[in-house]
Amino acid sequence: MLNKFKKIDYTIVFILLLLMGISIAVLYSATSNTQYHGYQIRMAMYYVIGFVIFFGLSLIDFRVIVKYALYIYLLGIALLVVVMFIGNTYYNATGWMTLPGGLSFQPAEFFKLLLVIFLAHVLYRKRKPQLAFWRDVIPICLITFVPFMIVMAQNDLGNALSYLVILAGMLWIGGMKYTHALIALAIFAGSVIGGISAYKIYYEEIHKFFAEIGREHWIERIDPWLVPDKATEKAIYHTKNAKLAIASGGMTGEGYMKGATVQSERVPLTYSDSIFVVIAEEFGFLGSSVLLLLYFVLIHRLILISLECRDRSGPLIIVGIVALFLYQIFENIGMFIGLMPLTGITLPFISYGGTSLVINMASIGIAMSIRIHGQEVEDEQTSSASTRHSSAKSQ
């Protein structure tokens, strides 16, 4: 047990502690004098739970979790289906379950990690240098599209898209052929360009269609991104004020708890999805850069763990986790500077949210287990090789 604790990457632990401090401090600033005041205390409690899960999973051999990946995947699918019928609806998305004590649980967030584990399990069992298109790639895509469609039916676009990002990252590291990857990239790029063009050309028809299927709020998220000149004042309110707040932060920011835009509550959800706006306005470009640097170091350490692991399923899991983090960071920040459409994606380790934080901490815990127990595979192989060498010499 003590040897396992010695193998923990305490640089990552230190980064997590820094992110915890940033989250609690910014949440205090974002919620002071609002109905959400006190969320920073809840976040501290979630972090305590998260660290317990982090250290607990670090000590468990990750190969045990991978072994039962199919059952974990089926459990996740069952939760996604159940929440569609008994779940609560927030911000037009039906995806939250109420737990004892009044806590909320979001299965779509939980499923991200389950999907990473199951895809790693499937790719590991194939043990192929390259994946065949019909026999390998298509079934793996179907595994991902099932939860993707369920979550889309819950009206949760942000989490649904994260599944596709995980799929792309893991197929790439899992041995997808370059020709297949290029074809997929061409189809994706063509779909995006074609979709944007079609949205602008058939603007009225698409608006009518979204209204008929009950997705009017998608228009309010897409219009400010693609056709801001046609967007309603209500649609651009969030992103317009967010951009003004980020711009007013300048190089060094307006000061802690002195952000004029966020403190006047002109930016919605500053405790959750919009928390980066608080950091940018109050700490400026320098403060935002520090946060991004912490993310960079965290992801760099995770990649180093994957390179050191001797078990093939370990790097697959870490690539899935890294892809997930990169997507969330890019989407959350990008939607407030005009690069991405507005979606309900939290900023990892910073935004308020128990499910999101606990899943992120669990992801890092599994990565740490890969560092601890993935190295044991190498040690066992080295020990076995030494034994065989000694036996050969004695003979």
JSON list of N, CA and C in Angstrom, two decimals, residues 95-167:
[
{"chain": "A", "resi": 95, "resn": "GLY", "atom": "N", "xyz": [-32.13, 15.35, -17.99]},
{"chain": "A", "resi": 95, "resn": "GLY", "atom": "CA", "xyz": [-31.02, 14.43, -17.77]},
{"chain": "A", "resi": 95, "resn": "GLY", "atom": "C", "xyz": [-30.52, 14.36, -16.35]},
{"chain": "A", "resi": 96, "resn": "TRP", "atom": "N", "xyz": [-31.31, 14.84, -15.38]},
{"chain": "A", "resi": 96, "resn": "TRP", "atom": "CA", "xyz": [-30.85, 14.84, -14.00]},
{"chain": "A", "resi": 96, "resn": "TRP", "atom": "C", "xyz": [-31.74, 13.95, -13.14]},
{"chain": "A", "resi": 97, "resn": "MET", "atom": "N", "xyz": [-31.10, 13.17, -12.27]},
{"chain": "A", "resi": 97, "resn": "MET", "atom": "CA", "xyz": [-31.83, 12.34, -11.31]},
{"chain": "A", "resi": 97, "resn": "MET", "atom": "C", "xyz": [-31.59, 12.91, -9.92]},
{"chain": "A", "resi": 98, "resn": "THR", "atom": "N", "xyz": [-32.63, 12.93, -9.11]},
{"chain": "A", "resi": 98, "resn": "THR", "atom": "CA", "xyz": [-32.52, 13.43, -7.74]},
{"chain": "A", "resi": 98, "resn": "THR", "atom": "C", "xyz": [-32.14, 12.28, -6.82]},
{"chain": "A", "resi": 99, "resn": "LEU", "atom": "N", "xyz": [-31.04, 12.46, -6.10]},
{"chain": "A", "resi": 99, "resn": "LEU", "atom": "CA", "xyz": [-30.55, 11.45, -5.17]},
{"chain": "A", "resi": 99, "resn": "LEU", "atom": "C", "xyz": [-31.00, 11.79, -3.75]},
{"chain": "A", "resi": 100, "resn": "PRO", "atom": "N", "xyz": [-30.91, 10.83, -2.83]},
{"chain": "A", "resi": 100, "resn": "PRO", "atom": "CA", "xyz": [-31.23, 11.13, -1.43]},
{"chain": "A", "resi": 100, "resn": "PRO", "atom": "C", "xyz": [-30.39, 12.30, -0.91]},
{"chain": "A", "resi": 101, "resn": "GLY", "atom": "N", "xyz": [-31.01, 13.18, -0.17]},
{"chain": "A", "resi": 101, "resn": "GLY", "atom": "CA", "xyz": [-30.31, 14.35, 0.33]},
{"chain": "A", "resi": 101, "resn": "GLY", "atom": "C", "xyz": [-30.47, 15.56, -0.56]},
{"chain": "A", "resi": 102, "resn": "GLY", "atom": "N", "xyz": [-31.24, 15.39, -1.65]},
{"chain": "A", "resi": 102, "resn": "GLY", "atom": "CA", "xyz": [-31.48, 16.52, -2.54]},
{"chain": "A", "resi": 102, "resn": "GLY", "atom": "C", "xyz": [-30.40, 16.74, -3.58]},
{"chain": "A", "resi": 103, "resn": "LEU", "atom": "N", "xyz": [-29.40, 15.86, -3.65]},
{"chain": "A", "resi": 103, "resn": "LEU", "atom": "CA", "xyz": [-28.33, 16.01, -4.62]},
{"chain": "A", "resi": 103, "resn": "LEU", "atom": "C", "xyz": [-28.81, 15.57, -6.01]},
{"chain": "A", "resi": 104, "resn": "SER", "atom": "N", "xyz": [-28.25, 16.19, -7.04]},
{"chain": "A", "resi": 104, "resn": "SER", "atom": "CA", "xyz": [-28.60, 15.84, -8.41]},
{"chain": "A", "resi": 104, "resn": "SER", "atom": "C", "xyz": [-27.47, 15.04, -9.05]},
{"chain": "A", "resi": 105, "resn": "PHE", "atom": "N", "xyz": [-27.84, 14.12, -9.91]},
{"chain": "A", "resi": 105, "resn": "PHE", "atom": "CA", "xyz": [-26.88, 13.26, -10.60]},
{"chain": "A", "resi": 105, "resn": "PHE", "atom": "C", "xyz": [-27.22, 13.25, -12.08]},
{"chain": "A", "resi": 106, "resn": "GLN", "atom": "N", "xyz": [-26.22, 13.46, -12.92]},
{"chain": "A", "resi": 106, "resn": "GLN", "atom": "CA", "xyz": [-26.43, 13.52, -14.36]},
{"chain": "A", "resi": 106, "resn": "GLN", "atom": "C", "xyz": [-25.77, 12.32, -15.04]},
{"chain": "A", "resi": 107, "resn": "PRO", "atom": "N", "xyz": [-26.54, 11.31, -15.43]},
{"chain": "A", "resi": 107, "resn": "PRO", "atom": "CA", "xyz": [-25.97, 10.11, -16.05]},
{"chain": "A", "resi": 107, "resn": "PRO", "atom": "C", "xyz": [-25.17, 10.39, -17.31]},
{"chain": "A", "resi": 108, "resn": "ALA", "atom": "N", "xyz": [-25.55, 11.42, -18.09]},
{"chain": "A", "resi": 108, "resn": "ALA", "atom": "CA", "xyz": [-24.81, 11.72, -19.32]},
{"chain": "A", "resi": 108, "resn": "ALA", "atom": "C", "xyz": [-23.38, 12.11, -19.02]},
{"chain": "A", "resi": 109, "resn": "GLU", "atom": "N", "xyz": [-23.14, 12.83, -17.92]},
{"chain": "A", "resi": 109, "resn": "GLU", "atom": "CA", "xyz": [-21.78, 13.15, -17.50]},
{"chain": "A", "resi": 109, "resn": "GLU", "atom": "C", "xyz": [-21.05, 11.88, -17.07]},
{"chain": "A", "resi": 110, "resn": "PHE", "atom": "N", "xyz": [-21.73, 11.07, -16.29]},
{"chain": "A", "resi": 110, "resn": "PHE", "atom": "CA", "xyz": [-21.17, 9.82, -15.77]},
{"chain": "A", "resi": 110, "resn": "PHE", "atom": "C", "xyz": [-20.76, 8.89, -16.91]},
{"chain": "A", "resi": 111, "resn": "PHE", "atom": "N", "xyz": [-21.56, 8.91, -17.99]},
{"chain": "A", "resi": 111, "resn": "PHE", "atom": "CA", "xyz": [-21.33, 7.95, -19.08]},
{"chain": "A", "resi": 111, "resn": "PHE", "atom": "C", "xyz": [-20.06, 8.25, -19.86]},
{"chain": "A", "resi": 112, "resn": "LYS", "atom": "N", "xyz": [-19.58, 9.48, -19.81]},
{"chain": "A", "resi": 112, "resn": "LYS", "atom": "CA", "xyz": [-18.35, 9.81, -20.55]},
{"chain": "A", "resi": 112, "resn": "LYS", "atom": "C", "xyz": [-17.22, 8.87, -20.16]},
{"chain": "A", "resi": 113, "resn": "LEU", "atom": "N", "xyz": [-17.00, 8.73, -18.86]},
{"chain": "A", "resi": 113, "resn": "LEU", "atom": "CA", "xyz": [-15.93, 7.86, -18.38]},
{"chain": "A", "resi": 113, "resn": "LEU", "atom": "C", "xyz": [-16.22, 6.40, -18.68]},
{"chain": "A", "resi": 114, "resn": "LEU", "atom": "N", "xyz": [-17.49, 6.00, -18.55]},
{"chain": "A", "resi": 114, "resn": "LEU", "atom": "CA", "xyz": [-17.86, 4.62, -18.85]},
{"chain": "A", "resi": 114, "resn": "LEU", "atom": "C", "xyz": [-17.59, 4.28, -20.31]},
{"chain": "A", "resi": 115, "resn": "LEU", "atom": "N", "xyz": [-17.86, 5.24, -21.20]},
{"chain": "A", "resi": 115, "resn": "LEU", "atom": "CA", "xyz": [-17.61, 5.03, -22.63]},
{"chain": "A", "resi": 115, "resn": "LEU", "atom": "C", "xyz": [-16.12, 4.88, -22.90]},
{"chain": "A", "resi": 116, "resn": "VAL", "atom": "N", "xyz": [-15.31, 5.69, -22.26]},
{"chain": "A", "resi": 116, "resn": "VAL", "atom": "CA", "xyz": [-13.85, 5.59, -22.43]},
{"chain": "A", "resi": 116, "resn": "VAL", "atom": "C", "xyz": [-13.38, 4.20, -22.03]},
{"chain": "A", "resi": 117, "resn": "ILE", "atom": "N", "xyz": [-13.85, 3.72, -20.89]},
{"chain": "A", "resi": 117, "resn": "ILE", "atom": "CA", "xyz": [-13.42, 2.41, -20.38]},
{"chain": "A", "resi": 117, "resn": "ILE", "atom": "C", "xyz": [-13.86, 1.29, -21.32]},
{"chain": "A", "resi": 118, "resn": "PHE", "atom": "N", "xyz": [-15.11, 1.37, -21.79]},
{"chain": "A", "resi": 118, "resn": "PHE", "atom": "CA", "xyz": [-15.61, 0.28, -22.64]},
{"chain": "A", "resi": 118, "resn": "PHE", "atom": "C", "xyz": [-14.93, 0.27, -24.01]},
{"chain": "A", "resi": 119, "resn": "LEU", "atom": "N", "xyz": [-14.72, 1.45, -24.60]},
{"chain": "A", "resi": 119, "resn": "LEU", "atom": "CA", "xyz": [-14.03, 1.49, -25.89]},
{"chain": "A", "resi": 119, "resn": "LEU", "atom": "C", "xyz": [-12.59, 0.99, -25.75]},
{"chain": "A", "resi": 120, "resn": "ALA", "atom": "N", "xyz": [-11.95, 1.33, -24.63]},
{"chain": "A", "resi": 120, "resn": "ALA", "atom": "CA", "xyz": [-10.59, 0.83, -24.39]},
{"chain": "A", "resi": 120, "resn": "ALA", "atom": "C", "xyz": [-10.60, -0.69, -24.29]},
{"chain": "A", "resi": 121, "resn": "HIS", "atom": "N", "xyz": [-11.62, -1.23, -23.63]},
{"chain": "A", "resi": 121, "resn": "HIS", "atom": "CA", "xyz": [-11.77, -2.68, -23.49]},
{"chain": "A", "resi": 121, "resn": "HIS", "atom": "C", "xyz": [-11.94, -3.34, -24.86]},
{"chain": "A", "resi": 122, "resn": "VAL", "atom": "N", "xyz": [-12.80, -2.77, -25.70]},
{"chain": "A", "resi": 122, "resn": "VAL", "atom": "CA", "xyz": [-13.06, -3.34, -27.04]},
{"chain": "A", "resi": 122, "resn": "VAL", "atom": "C", "xyz": [-11.81, -3.27, -27.91]},
{"chain": "A", "resi": 123, "resn": "LEU", "atom": "N", "xyz": [-11.14, -2.13, -27.91]},
{"chain": "A", "resi": 123, "resn": "LEU", "atom": "CA", "xyz": [-9.94, -1.97, -28.74]},
{"chain": "A", "resi": 123, "resn": "LEU", "atom": "C", "xyz": [-8.81, -2.85, -28.23]},
{"chain": "A", "resi": 124, "resn": "TYR", "atom": "N", "xyz": [-8.70, -3.01, -26.93]},
{"chain": "A", "resi": 124, "resn": "TYR", "atom": "CA", "xyz": [-7.64, -3.85, -26.36]},
{"chain": "A", "resi": 124, "resn": "TYR", "atom": "C", "xyz": [-7.83, -5.31, -26.76]},
{"chain": "A", "resi": 125, "resn": "ARG", "atom": "N", "xyz": [-9.08, -5.77, -26.74]},
{"chain": "A", "resi": 125, "resn": "ARG", "atom": "CA", "xyz": [-9.35, -7.18, -27.06]},
{"chain": "A", "resi": 125, "resn": "ARG", "atom": "C", "xyz": [-9.08, -7.49, -28.54]},
{"chain": "A", "resi": 126, "resn": "LYS", "atom": "N", "xyz": [-9.15, -6.51, -29.39]},
{"chain": "A", "resi": 126, "resn": "LYS", "atom": "CA", "xyz": [-8.91, -6.75, -30.81]},
{"chain": "A", "resi": 126, "resn": "LYS", "atom": "C", "xyz": [-7.44, -7.04, -31.09]},
{"chain": "A", "resi": 127, "resn": "ARG", "atom": "N", "xyz": [-6.56, -6.38, -30.35]},
{"chain": "A", "resi": 127, "resn": "ARG", "atom": "CA", "xyz": [-5.12, -6.64, -30.46]},
{"chain": "A", "resi": 127, "resn": "ARG", "atom": "C", "xyz": [-4.64, -6.63, -31.92]},
{"chain": "A", "resi": 128, "resn": "LYS", "atom": "N", "xyz": [-5.03, -5.58, -32.64]},
{"chain": "A", "resi": 128, "resn": "LYS", "atom": "CA", "xyz": [-4.64, -5.48, -34.05]},
{"chain": "A", "resi": 128, "resn": "LYS", "atom": "C", "xyz": [-3.85, -4.20, -34.27]},
{"chain": "A", "resi": 129, "resn": "PRO", "atom": "N", "xyz": [-2.81, -4.27, -35.14]},
{"chain": "A", "resi": 129, "resn": "PRO", "atom": "CA", "xyz": [-2.08, -3.03, -35.45]},
{"chain": "A", "resi": 129, "resn": "PRO", "atom": "C", "xyz": [-2.94, -2.04, -36.23]},
{"chain": "A", "resi": 130, "resn": "GLN", "atom": "N", "xyz": [-3.89, -2.56, -37.03]},
{"chain": "A", "resi": 130, "resn": "GLN", "atom": "CA", "xyz": [-4.81, -1.71, -37.78]},
{"chain": "A", "resi": 130, "resn": "GLN", "atom": "C", "xyz": [-6.21, -2.28, -37.71]},
{"chain": "A", "resi": 131, "resn": "LEU", "atom": "N", "xyz": [-7.20, -1.38, -37.66]},
{"chain": "A", "resi": 131, "resn": "LEU", "atom": "CA", "xyz": [-8.59, -1.79, -37.54]},
{"chain": "A", "resi": 131, "resn": "LEU", "atom": "C", "xyz": [-9.22, -1.94, -38.92]},
{"chain": "A", "resi": 132, "resn": "ALA", "atom": "N", "xyz": [-9.94, -3.04, -39.12]},
{"chain": "A", "resi": 132, "resn": "ALA", "atom": "CA", "xyz": [-10.70, -3.23, -40.36]},
{"chain": "A", "resi": 132, "resn": "ALA", "atom": "C", "xyz": [-11.96, -2.37, -40.29]},
{"chain": "A", "resi": 133, "resn": "PHE", "atom": "N", "xyz": [-12.35, -1.83, -41.43]},
{"chain": "A", "resi": 133, "resn": "PHE", "atom": "CA", "xyz": [-13.45, -0.85, -41.43]},
{"chain": "A", "resi": 133, "resn": "PHE", "atom": "C", "xyz": [-14.78, -1.49, -41.02]},
{"chain": "A", "resi": 134, "resn": "TRP", "atom": "N", "xyz": [-15.21, -2.53, -41.73]},
{"chain": "A", "resi": 134, "resn": "TRP", "atom": "CA", "xyz": [-16.53, -3.10, -41.46]},
{"chain": "A", "resi": 134, "resn": "TRP", "atom": "C", "xyz": [-16.55, -3.96, -40.21]},
{"chain": "A", "resi": 135, "resn": "ARG", "atom": "N", "xyz": [-15.47, -4.67, -39.95]},
{"chain": "A", "resi": 135, "resn": "ARG", "atom": "CA", "xyz": [-15.45, -5.60, -38.83]},
{"chain": "A", "resi": 135, "resn": "ARG", "atom": "C", "xyz": [-15.13, -4.91, -37.50]},
{"chain": "A", "resi": 136, "resn": "ASP", "atom": "N", "xyz": [-14.40, -3.80, -37.55]},
{"chain": "A", "resi": 136, "resn": "ASP", "atom": "CA", "xyz": [-13.95, -3.16, -36.32]},
{"chain": "A", "resi": 136, "resn": "ASP", "atom": "C", "xyz": [-14.51, -1.74, -36.14]},
{"chain": "A", "resi": 137, "resn": "VAL", "atom": "N", "xyz": [-14.27, -0.88, -37.11]},
{"chain": "A", "resi": 137, "resn": "VAL", "atom": "CA", "xyz": [-14.62, 0.54, -36.96]},
{"chain": "A", "resi": 137, "resn": "VAL", "atom": "C", "xyz": [-16.12, 0.73, -36.84]},
{"chain": "A", "resi": 138, "resn": "ILE", "atom": "N", "xyz": [-16.88, 0.09, -37.73]},
{"chain": "A", "resi": 138, "resn": "ILE", "atom": "CA", "xyz": [-18.34, 0.27, -37.72]},
{"chain": "A", "resi": 138, "resn": "ILE", "atom": "C", "xyz": [-18.96, -0.19, -36.40]},
{"chain": "A", "resi": 139, "resn": "PRO", "atom": "N", "xyz": [-18.64, -1.41, -35.89]},
{"chain": "A", "resi": 139, "resn": "PRO", "atom": "CA", "xyz": [-19.20, -1.80, -34.59]},
{"chain": "A", "resi": 139, "resn": "PRO", "atom": "C", "xyz": [-18.84, -0.85, -33.45]},
{"chain": "A", "resi": 140, "resn": "ILE", "atom": "N", "xyz": [-17.60, -0.34, -33.46]},
{"chain": "A", "resi": 140, "resn": "ILE", "atom": "CA", "xyz": [-17.20, 0.59, -32.41]},
{"chain": "A", "resi": 140, "resn": "ILE", "atom": "C", "xyz": [-17.98, 1.90, -32.52]},
{"chain": "A", "resi": 141, "resn": "CYS", "atom": "N", "xyz": [-18.24, 2.33, -33.75]},
{"chain": "A", "resi": 141, "resn": "CYS", "atom": "CA", "xyz": [-19.05, 3.53, -33.96]},
{"chain": "A", "resi": 141, "resn": "CYS", "atom": "C", "xyz": [-20.47, 3.32, -33.45]},
{"chain": "A", "resi": 142, "resn": "LEU", "atom": "N", "xyz": [-21.02, 2.13, -33.69]},
{"chain": "A", "resi": 142, "resn": "LEU", "atom": "CA", "xyz": [-22.38, 1.83, -33.23]},
{"chain": "A", "resi": 142, "resn": "LEU", "atom": "C", "xyz": [-22.45, 1.82, -31.71]},
{"chain": "A", "resi": 143, "resn": "ILE", "atom": "N", "xyz": [-21.39, 1.33, -31.08]},
{"chain": "A", "resi": 143, "resn": "ILE", "atom": "CA", "xyz": [-21.33, 1.34, -29.61]},
{"chain": "A", "resi": 143, "resn": "ILE", "atom": "C", "xyz": [-21.46, 2.77, -29.08]},
{"chain": "A", "resi": 144, "resn": "THR", "atom": "N", "xyz": [-20.88, 3.71, -29.82]},
{"chain": "A", "resi": 144, "resn": "THR", "atom": "CA", "xyz": [-20.90, 5.12, -29.39]},
{"chain": "A", "resi": 144, "resn": "THR", "atom": "C", "xyz": [-22.19, 5.81, -29.79]},
{"chain": "A", "resi": 145, "resn": "PHE", "atom": "N", "xyz": [-22.73, 5.48, -30.96]},
{"chain": "A", "resi": 145, "resn": "PHE", "atom": "CA", "xyz": [-23.93, 6.17, -31.44]},
{"chain": "A", "resi": 145, "resn": "PHE", "atom": "C", "xyz": [-25.18, 5.83, -30.63]},
{"chain": "A", "resi": 146, "resn": "VAL", "atom": "N", "xyz": [-25.20, 4.67, -29.99]},
{"chain": "A", "resi": 146, "resn": "VAL", "atom": "CA", "xyz": [-26.36, 4.33, -29.15]},
{"chain": "A", "resi": 146, "resn": "VAL", "atom": "C", "xyz": [-26.52, 5.35, -28.02]},
{"chain": "A", "resi": 147, "resn": "PRO", "atom": "N", "xyz": [-25.51, 5.56, -27.16]},
{"chain": "A", "resi": 147, "resn": "PRO", "atom": "CA", "xyz": [-25.66, 6.59, -26.13]},
{"chain": "A", "resi": 147, "resn": "PRO", "atom": "C", "xyz": [-25.77, 8.00, -26.71]},
{"chain": "A", "resi": 148, "resn": "PHE", "atom": "N", "xyz": [-25.10, 8.24, -27.85]},
{"chain": "A", "resi": 148, "resn": "PHE", "atom": "CA", "xyz": [-25.18, 9.56, -28.48]},
{"chain": "A", "resi": 148, "resn": "PHE", "atom": "C", "xyz": [-26.63, 9.91, -28.81]},
{"chain": "A", "resi": 149, "resn": "MET", "atom": "N", "xyz": [-27.37, 8.98, -29.41]},
{"chain": "A", "resi": 149, "resn": "MET", "atom": "CA", "xyz": [-28.75, 9.24, -29.79]},
{"chain": "A", "resi": 149, "resn": "MET", "atom": "C", "xyz": [-29.64, 9.37, -28.55]},
{"chain": "A", "resi": 150, "resn": "ILE", "atom": "N", "xyz": [-29.37, 8.58, -27.52]},
{"chain": "A", "resi": 150, "resn": "ILE", "atom": "CA", "xyz": [-30.18, 8.68, -26.29]},
{"chain": "A", "resi": 150, "resn": "ILE", "atom": "C", "xyz": [-30.02, 10.05, -25.66]},
{"chain": "A", "resi": 151, "resn": "VAL", "atom": "N", "xyz": [-28.77, 10.52, -25.57]},
{"chain": "A", "resi": 151, "resn": "VAL", "atom": "CA", "xyz": [-28.51, 11.82, -24.95]},
{"chain": "A", "resi": 151, "resn": "VAL", "atom": "C", "xyz": [-29.03, 12.95, -25.83]},
{"chain": "A", "resi": 152, "resn": "MET", "atom": "N", "xyz": [-28.97, 12.80, -27.15]},
{"chain": "A", "resi": 152, "resn": "MET", "atom": "CA", "xyz": [-29.56, 13.79, -28.05]},
{"chain": "A", "resi": 152, "resn": "MET", "atom": "C", "xyz": [-31.07, 13.87, -27.82]},
{"chain": "A", "resi": 153, "resn": "ALA", "atom": "N", "xyz": [-31.69, 12.72, -27.56]},
{"chain": "A", "resi": 153, "resn": "ALA", "atom": "CA", "xyz": [-33.13, 12.71, -27.27]},
{"chain": "A", "resi": 153, "resn": "ALA", "atom": "C", "xyz": [-33.43, 13.43, -25.96]},
{"chain": "A", "resi": 154, "resn": "GLN", "atom": "N", "xyz": [-32.45, 13.46, -25.06]},
{"chain": "A", "resi": 154, "resn": "GLN", "atom": "CA", "xyz": [-32.60, 14.20, -23.80]},
{"chain": "A", "resi": 154, "resn": "GLN", "atom": "C", "xyz": [-32.39, 15.70, -24.00]},
{"chain": "A", "resi": 155, "resn": "ASN", "atom": "N", "xyz": [-32.02, 16.07, -25.22]},
{"chain": "A", "resi": 155, "resn": "ASN", "atom": "CA", "xyz": [-31.80, 17.48, -25.57]},
{"chain": "A", "resi": 155, "resn": "ASN", "atom": "C", "xyz": [-30.51, 18.02, -24.97]},
{"chain": "A", "resi": 156, "resn": "ASP", "atom": "N", "xyz": [-29.52, 17.15, -24.81]},
{"chain": "A", "resi": 156, "resn": "ASP", "atom": "CA", "xyz": [-28.23, 17.54, -24.23]},
{"chain": "A", "resi": 156, "resn": "ASP", "atom": "C", "xyz": [-27.16, 17.44, -25.31]},
{"chain": "A", "resi": 157, "resn": "LEU", "atom": "N", "xyz": [-27.06, 18.47, -26.13]},
{"chain": "A", "resi": 157, "resn": "LEU", "atom": "CA", "xyz": [-26.14, 18.45, -27.26]},
{"chain": "A", "resi": 157, "resn": "LEU", "atom": "C", "xyz": [-24.68, 18.43, -26.82]},
{"chain": "A", "resi": 158, "resn": "GLY", "atom": "N", "xyz": [-24.34, 19.19, -25.78]},
{"chain": "A", "resi": 158, "resn": "GLY", "atom": "CA", "xyz": [-22.95, 19.30, -25.36]},
{"chain": "A", "resi": 158, "resn": "GLY", "atom": "C", "xyz": [-22.35, 17.97, -24.96]},
{"chain": "A", "resi": 159, "resn": "ASN", "atom": "N", "xyz": [-23.05, 17.22, -24.10]},
{"chain": "A", "resi": 159, "resn": "ASN", "atom": "CA", "xyz": [-22.53, 15.92, -23.66]},
{"chain": "A", "resi": 159, "resn": "ASN", "atom": "C", "xyz": [-22.56, 14.90, -24.79]},
{"chain": "A", "resi": 160, "resn": "ALA", "atom": "N", "xyz": [-23.58, 14.98, -25.66]},
{"chain": "A", "resi": 160, "resn": "ALA", "atom": "CA", "xyz": [-23.65, 14.04, -26.78]},
{"chain": "A", "resi": 160, "resn": "ALA", "atom": "C", "xyz": [-22.45, 14.20, -27.70]},
{"chain": "A", "resi": 161, "resn": "LEU", "atom": "N", "xyz": [-22.06, 15.43, -27.99]},
{"chain": "A", "resi": 161, "resn": "LEU", "atom": "CA", "xyz": [-20.91, 15.67, -28.86]},
{"chain": "A", "resi": 161, "resn": "LEU", "atom": "C", "xyz": [-19.61, 15.16, -28.23]},
{"chain": "A", "resi": 162, "resn": "SER", "atom": "N", "xyz": [-19.54, 15.19, -26.90]},
{"chain": "A", "resi": 162, "resn": "SER", "atom": "CA", "xyz": [-18.32, 14.71, -26.23]},
{"chain": "A", "resi": 162, "resn": "SER", "atom": "C", "xyz": [-18.09, 13.23, -26.51]},
{"chain": "A", "resi": 163, "resn": "TYR", "atom": "N", "xyz": [-19.16, 12.46, -26.69]},
{"chain": "A", "resi": 163, "resn": "TYR", "atom": "CA", "xyz": [-19.02, 11.03, -27.00]},
{"chain": "A", "resi": 163, "resn": "TYR", "atom": "C", "xyz": [-18.33, 10.84, -28.35]},
{"chain": "A", "resi": 164, "resn": "LEU", "atom": "N", "xyz": [-18.68, 11.69, -29.31]},
{"chain": "A", "resi": 164, "resn": "LEU", "atom": "CA", "xyz": [-18.07, 11.58, -30.63]},
{"chain": "A", "resi": 164, "resn": "LEU", "atom": "C", "xyz": [-16.59, 11.96, -30.59]},
{"chain": "A", "resi": 165, "resn": "VAL", "atom": "N", "xyz": [-16.25, 12.94, -29.76]},
{"chain": "A", "resi": 165, "resn": "VAL", "atom": "CA", "xyz": [-14.84, 13.33, -29.61]},
{"chain": "A", "resi": 165, "resn": "VAL", "atom": "C", "xyz": [-14.05, 12.18, -28.99]},
{"chain": "A", "resi": 166, "resn": "ILE", "atom": "N", "xyz": [-14.61, 11.55, -27.98]},
{"chain": "A", "resi": 166, "resn": "ILE", "atom": "CA", "xyz": [-13.96, 10.38, -27.36]},
{"chain": "A", "resi": 166, "resn": "ILE", "atom": "C", "xyz": [-13.77, 9.28, -28.39]},
{"chain": "A", "resi": 167, "resn": "LEU", "atom": "N", "xyz": [-14.80, 9.02, -29.19]},
{"chain": "A", "resi": 167, "resn": "LEU", "atom": "CA", "xyz": [-14.72, 8.00, -30.24]},
{"chain": "A", "resi": 167, "resn": "LEU", "atom": "C", "xyz": [-13.60, 8.29, -31.22]}
]
